[in-house]
XYZ file of C-alpha atoms in Angstrom:
157
model
C 73.116 75.378 112.164
C 72.974 75.806 108.382
C 69.327 76.945 108.591
C 70.369 79.597 111.096
C 73.255 80.680 108.833
C 70.843 80.982 105.906
C 68.511 83.146 108.023
C 71.445 85.392 108.952
C 72.403 85.649 105.260
C 68.845 86.646 104.361
C 68.802 89.260 107.134
C 72.169 90.620 106.006
C 70.827 90.920 102.464
C 67.595 92.556 103.645
C 69.313 95.075 105.950
C 72.208 95.832 103.599
C 72.751 98.775 101.295
C 70.560 99.074 98.231
C 72.132 99.384 94.777
C 71.028 103.036 94.745
C 72.754 103.646 98.099
C 75.972 102.116 96.818
C 75.813 104.045 93.560
C 75.250 107.294 95.490
C 78.262 106.526 97.699
C 80.371 105.672 94.652
C 79.296 108.906 92.932
C 80.212 110.985 95.999
C 83.532 109.192 96.238
C 84.387 110.020 92.620
C 83.204 113.628 92.949
C 85.404 114.040 96.014
C 88.378 112.574 94.148
C 87.788 114.928 91.214
C 87.443 117.939 93.520
C 90.619 117.036 95.386
C 92.390 116.495 92.060
C 91.483 120.009 90.955
C 92.715 121.431 94.266
C 95.927 119.433 93.830
C 96.471 120.865 90.324
C 95.913 124.407 91.608
C 98.356 123.868 94.450
C 100.974 122.452 92.081
C 100.629 125.464 89.770
C 101.138 127.763 92.756
C 104.128 125.760 93.975
C 105.683 125.773 90.499
C 105.363 129.563 90.374
C 106.912 129.812 93.847
C 109.791 127.567 92.764
C 110.433 129.791 89.717
C 110.541 132.886 91.970
C 113.018 131.201 94.298
C 115.222 130.185 91.360
C 115.130 133.747 89.985
C 116.069 135.125 93.400
C 118.878 132.587 93.633
C 120.224 133.674 90.216
C 120.184 137.346 91.262
C 122.116 136.512 94.426
C 124.674 134.525 92.438
C 125.120 137.511 90.099
C 125.631 139.770 93.135
C 128.259 137.363 94.427
C 130.022 137.444 91.057
C 130.001 141.258 91.111
C 131.402 141.283 94.660
C 128.899 143.964 95.707
C 127.536 142.038 98.718
C 129.431 140.311 101.530
C 130.008 136.583 101.042
C 128.698 135.369 104.458
C 125.453 137.270 103.960
C 125.046 135.828 100.447
C 125.837 132.332 101.662
C 123.109 132.598 104.320
C 120.566 133.848 101.785
C 121.504 131.124 99.292
C 121.202 128.461 101.998
C 117.742 129.753 102.920
C 116.669 129.684 99.272
C 118.053 126.154 98.851
C 116.044 124.964 101.854
C 112.877 126.644 100.561
C 113.391 125.149 97.096
C 113.790 121.704 98.636
C 110.556 122.078 100.587
C 108.659 123.255 97.503
C 110.138 120.458 95.365
C 109.091 117.925 98.019
C 105.510 119.213 97.961
C 105.511 119.086 94.162
C 106.602 115.455 94.197
C 103.394 114.354 95.907
C 100.880 113.214 93.353
C 97.322 112.043 93.154
C 98.537 108.441 93.029
C 97.817 107.782 96.691
C 94.398 109.424 96.387
C 93.565 107.265 93.361
C 94.651 104.104 95.183
C 92.381 105.053 98.078
C 89.456 105.526 95.693
C 90.139 102.116 94.098
C 90.128 100.462 97.541
C 86.889 102.216 98.510
C 85.341 101.153 95.179
C 86.286 97.541 95.895
C 84.744 97.796 99.360
C 81.550 99.206 97.845
C 81.495 96.224 95.475
C 81.512 93.965 98.540
C 78.603 95.894 100.039
C 76.587 95.505 96.854
C 75.674 91.931 97.754
C 76.377 91.307 101.460
C 74.328 88.104 101.498
C 76.566 86.608 98.812
C 79.620 87.827 100.718
C 78.309 86.203 103.899
C 77.382 82.947 102.155
C 80.766 82.800 100.426
C 82.670 83.249 103.677
C 84.296 80.225 105.324
C 82.321 78.494 108.089
C 84.504 79.866 110.888
C 83.839 83.406 109.642
C 80.064 82.936 109.365
C 79.966 81.402 112.839
C 81.785 84.451 114.219
C 79.219 86.883 112.785
C 76.977 88.896 115.025
C 74.314 91.505 114.313
C 73.978 94.551 116.571
C 70.434 95.894 116.120
C 71.220 99.090 118.041
C 73.792 100.164 115.429
C 72.574 98.073 112.491
C 76.090 96.664 112.108
C 76.973 93.156 111.095
C 80.330 92.230 112.547
C 82.095 89.233 111.144
C 85.008 88.246 113.366
C 87.658 85.592 113.074
C 89.234 84.758 116.412
C 89.481 88.058 118.238
C 90.141 90.158 115.137
C 87.326 92.025 113.400
C 87.091 90.880 109.777
C 84.408 93.098 108.313
C 81.740 95.544 109.278
C 78.706 96.311 107.139
C 76.317 99.149 107.990
C 72.735 99.259 106.868
C 71.533 102.375 105.083
C 68.130 102.108 106.650
């Protein structure tokens, strides 16, 4: 059985991603993160400007209320609408790139695992290695424990 496991490990290593493939994936991942970060900064600048406009409008309405030149129910409705809009804008502003960065870190860690799939396979517990199967039609190695899928590695070739 151990000879068969060693042959599977060699095949996993042979069919796995090359270092260049992994580096290309990692580069694309980081470029995507940077691009999305720039889009996020642009959106936040736009939202900040929108929030300032809403606050200015709110101040003008409050001044009108103080002057008594506009009916109170109408002002109250407008102020409520502005408050709701400000809340929505503030909520959008509170979202940060933190979740995007965490996702990139997880993907980086997964790419590290793909860098040496033979070592990953060899270092897996016996019950995991015994649950592995290779699907030549999709070039996927599935490593399952019980009925749950543990990992899936796709060949670049």
